[in-house]
GROMACS .gro file of C-alpha atoms in nm:
model
  205
    1UNK     CA    1  -0.203  -0.561  -2.311
    2UNK     CA    2  -0.021  -0.785  -2.064
    3UNK     CA    3   0.002  -1.161  -2.034
    4UNK     CA    4   0.042  -1.384  -1.730
    5UNK     CA    5   0.207  -1.725  -1.734
    6UNK     CA    6   0.004  -1.926  -1.485
    7UNK     CA    7   0.201  -2.249  -1.450
    8UNK     CA    8   0.578  -2.295  -1.444
    9UNK     CA    9   0.564  -2.659  -1.562
   10UNK     CA   10   0.295  -2.627  -1.828
   11UNK     CA   11   0.299  -2.288  -1.996
   12UNK     CA   12  -0.053  -2.149  -1.986
   13UNK     CA   13  -0.103  -1.785  -2.073
   14UNK     CA   14  -0.396  -1.559  -1.993
   15UNK     CA   15  -0.468  -1.198  -2.085
   16UNK     CA   16  -0.433  -0.950  -1.799
   17UNK     CA   17  -0.663  -0.655  -1.746
   18UNK     CA   18  -0.443  -0.347  -1.704
   19UNK     CA   19  -0.570  -0.028  -1.543
   20UNK     CA   20  -0.388   0.296  -1.475
   21UNK     CA   21  -0.387   0.394  -1.107
   22UNK     CA   22  -0.381   0.772  -1.160
   23UNK     CA   23  -0.712   0.892  -1.302
   24UNK     CA   24  -0.910   1.213  -1.318
   25UNK     CA   25  -0.724   1.544  -1.335
   26UNK     CA   26  -0.392   1.383  -1.246
   27UNK     CA   27  -0.411   1.146  -1.540
   28UNK     CA   28  -0.524   1.412  -1.786
   29UNK     CA   29  -0.246   1.654  -1.693
   30UNK     CA   30   0.022   1.385  -1.727
   31UNK     CA   31   0.265   1.597  -1.529
   32UNK     CA   32   0.476   1.295  -1.442
   33UNK     CA   33   0.669   1.074  -1.680
   34UNK     CA   34   0.587   0.753  -1.492
   35UNK     CA   35   0.251   0.620  -1.377
   36UNK     CA   36   0.151   0.311  -1.182
   37UNK     CA   37  -0.075   0.044  -1.330
   38UNK     CA   38  -0.259  -0.259  -1.196
   39UNK     CA   39  -0.249  -0.585  -1.393
   40UNK     CA   40  -0.511  -0.843  -1.297
   41UNK     CA   41  -0.510  -1.196  -1.435
   42UNK     CA   42  -0.597  -1.553  -1.346
   43UNK     CA   43  -0.341  -1.771  -1.170
   44UNK     CA   44  -0.329  -2.138  -1.089
   45UNK     CA   45  -0.441  -2.225  -0.737
   46UNK     CA   46  -0.096  -2.363  -0.654
   47UNK     CA   47   0.099  -2.061  -0.779
   48UNK     CA   48   0.266  -1.982  -0.447
   49UNK     CA   49   0.625  -1.912  -0.545
   50UNK     CA   50   0.633  -1.715  -0.867
   51UNK     CA   51   0.469  -1.637  -1.197
   52UNK     CA   52   0.560  -1.425  -1.498
   53UNK     CA   53   0.401  -1.116  -1.648
   54UNK     CA   54   0.493  -0.945  -1.972
   55UNK     CA   55   0.367  -0.740  -2.264
   56UNK     CA   56   0.403  -1.025  -2.514
   57UNK     CA   57   0.303  -1.394  -2.498
   58UNK     CA   58   0.673  -1.490  -2.517
   59UNK     CA   59   0.788  -1.640  -2.187
   60UNK     CA   60   1.146  -1.518  -2.225
   61UNK     CA   61   1.023  -1.157  -2.242
   62UNK     CA   62   0.827  -1.181  -1.917
   63UNK     CA   63   0.921  -1.054  -1.572
   64UNK     CA   64   0.917  -1.294  -1.277
   65UNK     CA   65   0.680  -1.193  -0.995
   66UNK     CA   66   0.684  -1.346  -0.647
   67UNK     CA   67   0.339  -1.324  -0.481
   68UNK     CA   68   0.316  -1.190  -0.128
   69UNK     CA   69   0.166  -1.437   0.116
   70UNK     CA   70  -0.157  -1.309   0.278
   71UNK     CA   71  -0.126  -1.186   0.635
   72UNK     CA   72  -0.335  -1.365   0.894
   73UNK     CA   73  -0.505  -1.101   1.107
   74UNK     CA   74  -0.823  -1.085   1.313
   75UNK     CA   75  -1.102  -0.874   1.165
   76UNK     CA   76  -1.062  -0.496   1.211
   77UNK     CA   77  -1.338  -0.236   1.186
   78UNK     CA   78  -1.103   0.040   1.071
   79UNK     CA   79  -0.754   0.012   0.920
   80UNK     CA   80  -0.550   0.320   0.828
   81UNK     CA   81  -0.312   0.300   0.532
   82UNK     CA   82  -0.052   0.573   0.566
   83UNK     CA   83   0.141   0.732   0.281
   84UNK     CA   84   0.502   0.615   0.240
   85UNK     CA   85   0.768   0.775   0.455
   86UNK     CA   86   1.065   0.932   0.277
   87UNK     CA   87   1.348   1.068   0.494
   88UNK     CA   88   1.090   1.110   0.770
   89UNK     CA   89   1.213   1.278   1.090
   90UNK     CA   90   0.905   1.444   1.247
   91UNK     CA   91   0.843   1.187   1.520
   92UNK     CA   92   0.629   1.430   1.724
   93UNK     CA   93   0.374   1.453   1.443
   94UNK     CA   94   0.397   1.077   1.403
   95UNK     CA   95   0.294   1.026   1.767
   96UNK     CA   96   0.002   1.269   1.741
   97UNK     CA   97  -0.121   1.104   1.423
   98UNK     CA   98  -0.103   0.747   1.550
   99UNK     CA   99  -0.251   0.822   1.892
  100UNK     CA  100  -0.537   1.026   1.746
  101UNK     CA  101  -0.635   0.759   1.493
  102UNK     CA  102  -0.620   0.489   1.761
  103UNK     CA  103  -0.815   0.697   2.014
  104UNK     CA  104  -1.097   0.761   1.767
  105UNK     CA  105  -1.149   0.411   1.633
  106UNK     CA  106  -0.865   0.269   1.425
  107UNK     CA  107  -0.732  -0.066   1.547
  108UNK     CA  108  -0.452  -0.116   1.293
  109UNK     CA  109  -0.226   0.131   1.112
  110UNK     CA  110  -0.014   0.028   0.814
  111UNK     CA  111   0.300   0.237   0.762
  112UNK     CA  112   0.518   0.185   0.452
  113UNK     CA  113   0.872   0.313   0.499
  114UNK     CA  114   1.140   0.389   0.245
  115UNK     CA  115   1.355   0.591   0.485
  116UNK     CA  116   1.304   0.741   0.831
  117UNK     CA  117   1.506   0.868   1.125
  118UNK     CA  118   1.618   0.632   1.399
  119UNK     CA  119   1.376   0.790   1.649
  120UNK     CA  120   1.084   0.753   1.409
  121UNK     CA  121   1.163   0.391   1.337
  122UNK     CA  122   1.208   0.300   1.705
  123UNK     CA  123   0.867   0.450   1.787
  124UNK     CA  124   0.701   0.255   1.507
  125UNK     CA  125   0.871  -0.067   1.621
  126UNK     CA  126   0.725  -0.021   1.970
  127UNK     CA  127   0.376   0.016   1.824
  128UNK     CA  128   0.442  -0.288   1.607
  129UNK     CA  129   0.539  -0.494   1.913
  130UNK     CA  130   0.199  -0.436   2.072
  131UNK     CA  131   0.014  -0.512   1.749
  132UNK     CA  132  -0.113  -0.165   1.660
  133UNK     CA  133   0.114  -0.087   1.363
  134UNK     CA  134   0.233  -0.291   1.066
  135UNK     CA  135   0.559  -0.166   0.916
  136UNK     CA  136   0.599  -0.240   0.547
  137UNK     CA  137   0.901  -0.172   0.331
  138UNK     CA  138   0.834   0.069   0.046
  139UNK     CA  139   1.113   0.019  -0.209
  140UNK     CA  140   1.276   0.265  -0.441
  141UNK     CA  141   1.213   0.225  -0.811
  142UNK     CA  142   1.518   0.082  -0.988
  143UNK     CA  143   1.739   0.348  -1.145
  144UNK     CA  144   1.768   0.303  -1.520
  145UNK     CA  145   2.064   0.387  -1.737
  146UNK     CA  146   1.895   0.699  -1.875
  147UNK     CA  147   1.658   0.810  -1.596
  148UNK     CA  148   1.570   0.788  -1.227
  149UNK     CA  149   1.200   0.699  -1.193
  150UNK     CA  150   1.198   0.794  -0.822
  151UNK     CA  151   1.176   1.162  -0.914
  152UNK     CA  152   0.931   1.107  -1.199
  153UNK     CA  153   0.647   0.928  -1.019
  154UNK     CA  154   0.352   1.134  -0.898
  155UNK     CA  155   0.382   1.215  -0.526
  156UNK     CA  156   0.665   0.963  -0.501
  157UNK     CA  157   0.427   0.673  -0.554
  158UNK     CA  158   0.163   0.755  -0.291
  159UNK     CA  159  -0.121   0.619  -0.507
  160UNK     CA  160   0.072   0.301  -0.579
  161UNK     CA  161   0.135   0.259  -0.208
  162UNK     CA  162  -0.231   0.307  -0.118
  163UNK     CA  163  -0.344   0.055  -0.379
  164UNK     CA  164  -0.083  -0.189  -0.250
  165UNK     CA  165  -0.212  -0.138   0.105
  166UNK     CA  166  -0.571  -0.186  -0.009
  167UNK     CA  167  -0.499  -0.532  -0.147
  168UNK     CA  168  -0.282  -0.612   0.156
  169UNK     CA  169  -0.542  -0.519   0.420
  170UNK     CA  170  -0.883  -0.582   0.263
  171UNK     CA  171  -0.900  -0.954   0.358
  172UNK     CA  172  -0.919  -0.854   0.726
  173UNK     CA  173  -1.051  -0.495   0.723
  174UNK     CA  174  -1.413  -0.383   0.728
  175UNK     CA  175  -1.312  -0.028   0.633
  176UNK     CA  176  -0.984   0.118   0.508
  177UNK     CA  177  -0.883   0.483   0.523
  178UNK     CA  178  -0.600   0.625   0.311
  179UNK     CA  179  -0.419   0.906   0.484
  180UNK     CA  180  -0.094   1.085   0.551
  181UNK     CA  181   0.059   1.083   0.896
  182UNK     CA  182  -0.042   1.447   0.956
  183UNK     CA  183  -0.398   1.410   0.819
  184UNK     CA  184  -0.667   1.331   1.075
  185UNK     CA  185  -1.038   1.253   1.067
  186UNK     CA  186  -1.209   1.449   1.346
  187UNK     CA  187  -1.574   1.511   1.435
  188UNK     CA  188  -1.700   1.863   1.362
  189UNK     CA  189  -1.811   1.889   1.724
  190UNK     CA  190  -1.503   1.836   1.945
  191UNK     CA  191  -1.727   1.747   2.240
  192UNK     CA  192  -1.843   1.436   2.051
  193UNK     CA  193  -1.491   1.294   2.024
  194UNK     CA  194  -1.486   0.947   2.179
  195UNK     CA  195  -1.349   0.600   2.107
  196UNK     CA  196  -1.497   0.464   1.785
  197UNK     CA  197  -1.632   0.796   1.656
  198UNK     CA  198  -1.438   0.768   1.330
  199UNK     CA  199  -1.604   0.436   1.253
  200UNK     CA  200  -1.943   0.600   1.308
  201UNK     CA  201  -1.851   0.898   1.087
  202UNK     CA  202  -1.740   0.674   0.801
  203UNK     CA  203  -2.047   0.452   0.822
  204UNK     CA  204  -2.277   0.754   0.802
  205UNK     CA  205  -2.074   0.914   0.523
   0.00000   0.00000   0.00000
């Protein structure tokens, strides 16, 4: 059980609903020592700067959280949330992935980066300049005195990243696809490939 402090001047505490991100066979196998969770609780309307969340009602035991301000974007039919990049160098595959998604219907691609080559980052910055890509920083987990969580999280936090992107993009996205940079959605008939076909495929599916 988690608790959220909703007001920094008057201490009001609410219970948070906590849900594990990894479910199904990945949760049952428990092959990783660390797993991401979502905590959902009520906040005051004017909580813009920070709030606290903890596993006890005691304020001094809680962790300070700074909310991310919502991004103002026009409505998009199809947004692609990419998996985080770790030491990514394959800029040729990056170009194919971005151009294919854009050609077939995506109008915004969100790319979280922990580390990437200079060439990769420069390419992404050019796409960002023309409004087709949003670059987001994907941080490393803090290293503890007795363990390094970065090697103990399933798929290096890909599910956590996708959930983060879902909440980031859903205010301005009609549909969101979760993908890796080398995964593509293509029509079974190559002759039917045309702008917007991926939106049609997803609506039918």
